[in-house]
PDB file of C-alpha atoms in Angstrom:
ATOM      1  CA  LEU A   2     152.145  71.209  99.759  1.00  0.00           C
ATOM      2  CA  GLU A   3     149.263  70.462  97.635  1.00  0.00           C
ATOM      3  CA  ALA A   4     148.987  73.565  96.083  1.00  0.00           C
ATOM      4  CA  ALA A   5     152.782  73.677  95.312  1.00  0.00           C
ATOM      5  CA  GLY A   6     152.621  70.654  93.180  1.00  0.00           C
ATOM      6  CA  GLN A   7     154.691  68.442  95.376  1.00  0.00           C
ATOM      7  CA  TYR A   8     151.993  65.765  95.608  1.00  0.00           C
ATOM      8  CA  GLY A   9     154.474  63.013  97.103  1.00  0.00           C
ATOM      9  CA  THR A  10     155.499  65.282 100.313  1.00  0.00           C
ATOM     10  CA  ALA A  11     150.861  65.985 100.155  1.00  0.00           C
ATOM     11  CA  LEU A  12     150.662  61.997 100.014  1.00  0.00           C
ATOM     12  CA  ASP A  13     152.585  61.290 102.664  1.00  0.00           C
ATOM     13  CA  LEU A  14     151.656  63.789 105.523  1.00  0.00           C
ATOM     14  CA  ALA A  15     148.223  62.422 104.216  1.00  0.00           C
ATOM     15  CA  GLN A  16     148.624  58.701 104.311  1.00  0.00           C
ATOM     16  CA  SER A  17     150.434  59.488 107.917  1.00  0.00           C
ATOM     17  CA  THR A  18     147.300  62.048 108.536  1.00  0.00           C
ATOM     18  CA  LEU A  19     145.287  59.044 107.945  1.00  0.00           C
ATOM     19  CA  ALA A  20     146.934  55.981 110.286  1.00  0.00           C
ATOM     20  CA  ASP A  21     147.032  58.611 112.887  1.00  0.00           C
ATOM     21  CA  ALA A  22     142.637  59.070 112.317  1.00  0.00           C
ATOM     22  CA  GLN A  23     142.536  55.225 111.798  1.00  0.00           C
ATOM     23  CA  ALA A  24     144.398  55.194 115.336  1.00  0.00           C
ATOM     24  CA  GLY A  25     141.682  57.560 116.962  1.00  0.00           C
ATOM     25  CA  ALA A  26     138.974  55.446 116.119  1.00  0.00           C
ATOM     26  CA  TYR A  27     137.110  58.243 114.612  1.00  0.00           C
ATOM     27  CA  PRO A  28     135.398  57.923 112.283  1.00  0.00           C
ATOM     28  CA  PRO A  29     135.064  60.796 110.424  1.00  0.00           C
ATOM     29  CA  LEU A  30     138.114  61.957 111.527  1.00  0.00           C
ATOM     30  CA  ILE A  31     138.835  58.364 109.558  1.00  0.00           C
ATOM     31  CA  ALA A  32     136.667  59.598 106.864  1.00  0.00           C
ATOM     32  CA  ALA A  33     137.634  63.341 105.801  1.00  0.00           C
ATOM     33  CA  ALA A  34     141.638  62.029 106.106  1.00  0.00           C
ATOM     34  CA  ARG A  35     141.067  59.525 103.731  1.00  0.00           C
ATOM     35  CA  ALA A  36     139.558  61.311 101.097  1.00  0.00           C
ATOM     36  CA  ARG A  37     142.527  63.823 101.343  1.00  0.00           C
ATOM     37  CA  VAL A  38     144.636  60.952 100.113  1.00  0.00           C
ATOM     38  CA  GLY A  39     142.084  60.046  97.424  1.00  0.00           C
ATOM     39  CA  ARG A  40     142.214  63.913  95.746  1.00  0.00           C
ATOM     40  CA  ILE A  41     145.919  63.944  96.205  1.00  0.00           C
ATOM     41  CA  LEU A  42     146.400  60.601  94.318  1.00  0.00           C
ATOM     42  CA  ASP A  43     144.632  62.173  90.846  1.00  0.00           C
ATOM     43  CA  ALA A  44     146.197  65.376  91.564  1.00  0.00           C
ATOM     44  CA  LYS A  45     149.787  63.372  91.583  1.00  0.00           C
ATOM     45  CA  GLY A  46     147.767  61.455  88.296  1.00  0.00           C
ATOM     46  CA  ASP A  47     146.506  57.974  89.954  1.00  0.00           C
ATOM     47  CA  PRO A  48     143.317  58.004  89.032  1.00  0.00           C
ATOM     48  CA  GLU A  49     142.539  54.055  90.102  1.00  0.00           C
ATOM     49  CA  ALA A  50     143.731  54.656  93.352  1.00  0.00           C
ATOM     50  CA  ALA A  51     141.700  58.100  94.175  1.00  0.00           C
ATOM     51  CA  VAL A  52     139.140  56.282  92.984  1.00  0.00           C
ATOM     52  CA  ASP A  53     139.465  53.051  95.629  1.00  0.00           C
ATOM     53  CA  ALA A  54     140.298  56.109  97.974  1.00  0.00           C
ATOM     54  CA  LEU A  55     137.447  57.877  97.639  1.00  0.00           C
ATOM     55  CA  THR A  56     134.896  54.975  97.376  1.00  0.00           C
ATOM     56  CA  ILE A  57     136.614  53.958 100.829  1.00  0.00           C
ATOM     57  CA  ALA A  58     135.722  57.614 102.375  1.00  0.00           C
ATOM     58  CA  TYR A  59     132.933  57.521 101.154  1.00  0.00           C
ATOM     59  CA  PHE A  60     130.989  54.568 102.983  1.00  0.00           C
ATOM     60  CA  GLU A  61     133.327  55.572 105.780  1.00  0.00           C
ATOM     61  CA  ALA A  62     131.722  58.445 106.025  1.00  0.00           C
ATOM     62  CA  VAL A  63     128.192  57.429 106.156  1.00  0.00           C
ATOM     63  CA  ASP A  64     128.492  54.769 107.878  1.00  0.00           C
ATOM     64  CA  GLY A  65     130.211  57.570 110.481  1.00  0.00           C
ATOM     65  CA  ALA A  66     126.450  58.972 109.948  1.00  0.00           C
ATOM     66  CA  TRP A  67     128.232  61.724 108.327  1.00  0.00           C
ATOM     67  CA  PRO A  68     126.772  62.850 105.378  1.00  0.00           C
ATOM     68  CA  GLU A  69     127.830  66.346 104.770  1.00  0.00           C
ATOM     69  CA  LYS A  70     131.933  64.319 103.859  1.00  0.00           C
ATOM     70  CA  ALA A  71     129.479  61.840 101.950  1.00  0.00           C
ATOM     71  CA  ALA A  72     128.188  64.331  99.744  1.00  0.00           C
ATOM     72  CA  GLU A  73     131.919  65.864  98.722  1.00  0.00           C
TER      73      GLU A  73
END
């Protein structure tokens, strides 16, 4: 969806995935889902929200002991 420029639909799906990840309480998946939300927000043209989401994702990855995701 992102590649097709359908950012609204992609963002809806990514946010739904993030909510599911949070419900499962698995930190690496939460960080990955939030990072996806951040990348979509950036592509959609909302850099401030993207930075917020990506910053949170970084700290979630670090706290979740997933340095590979934090390095992205």
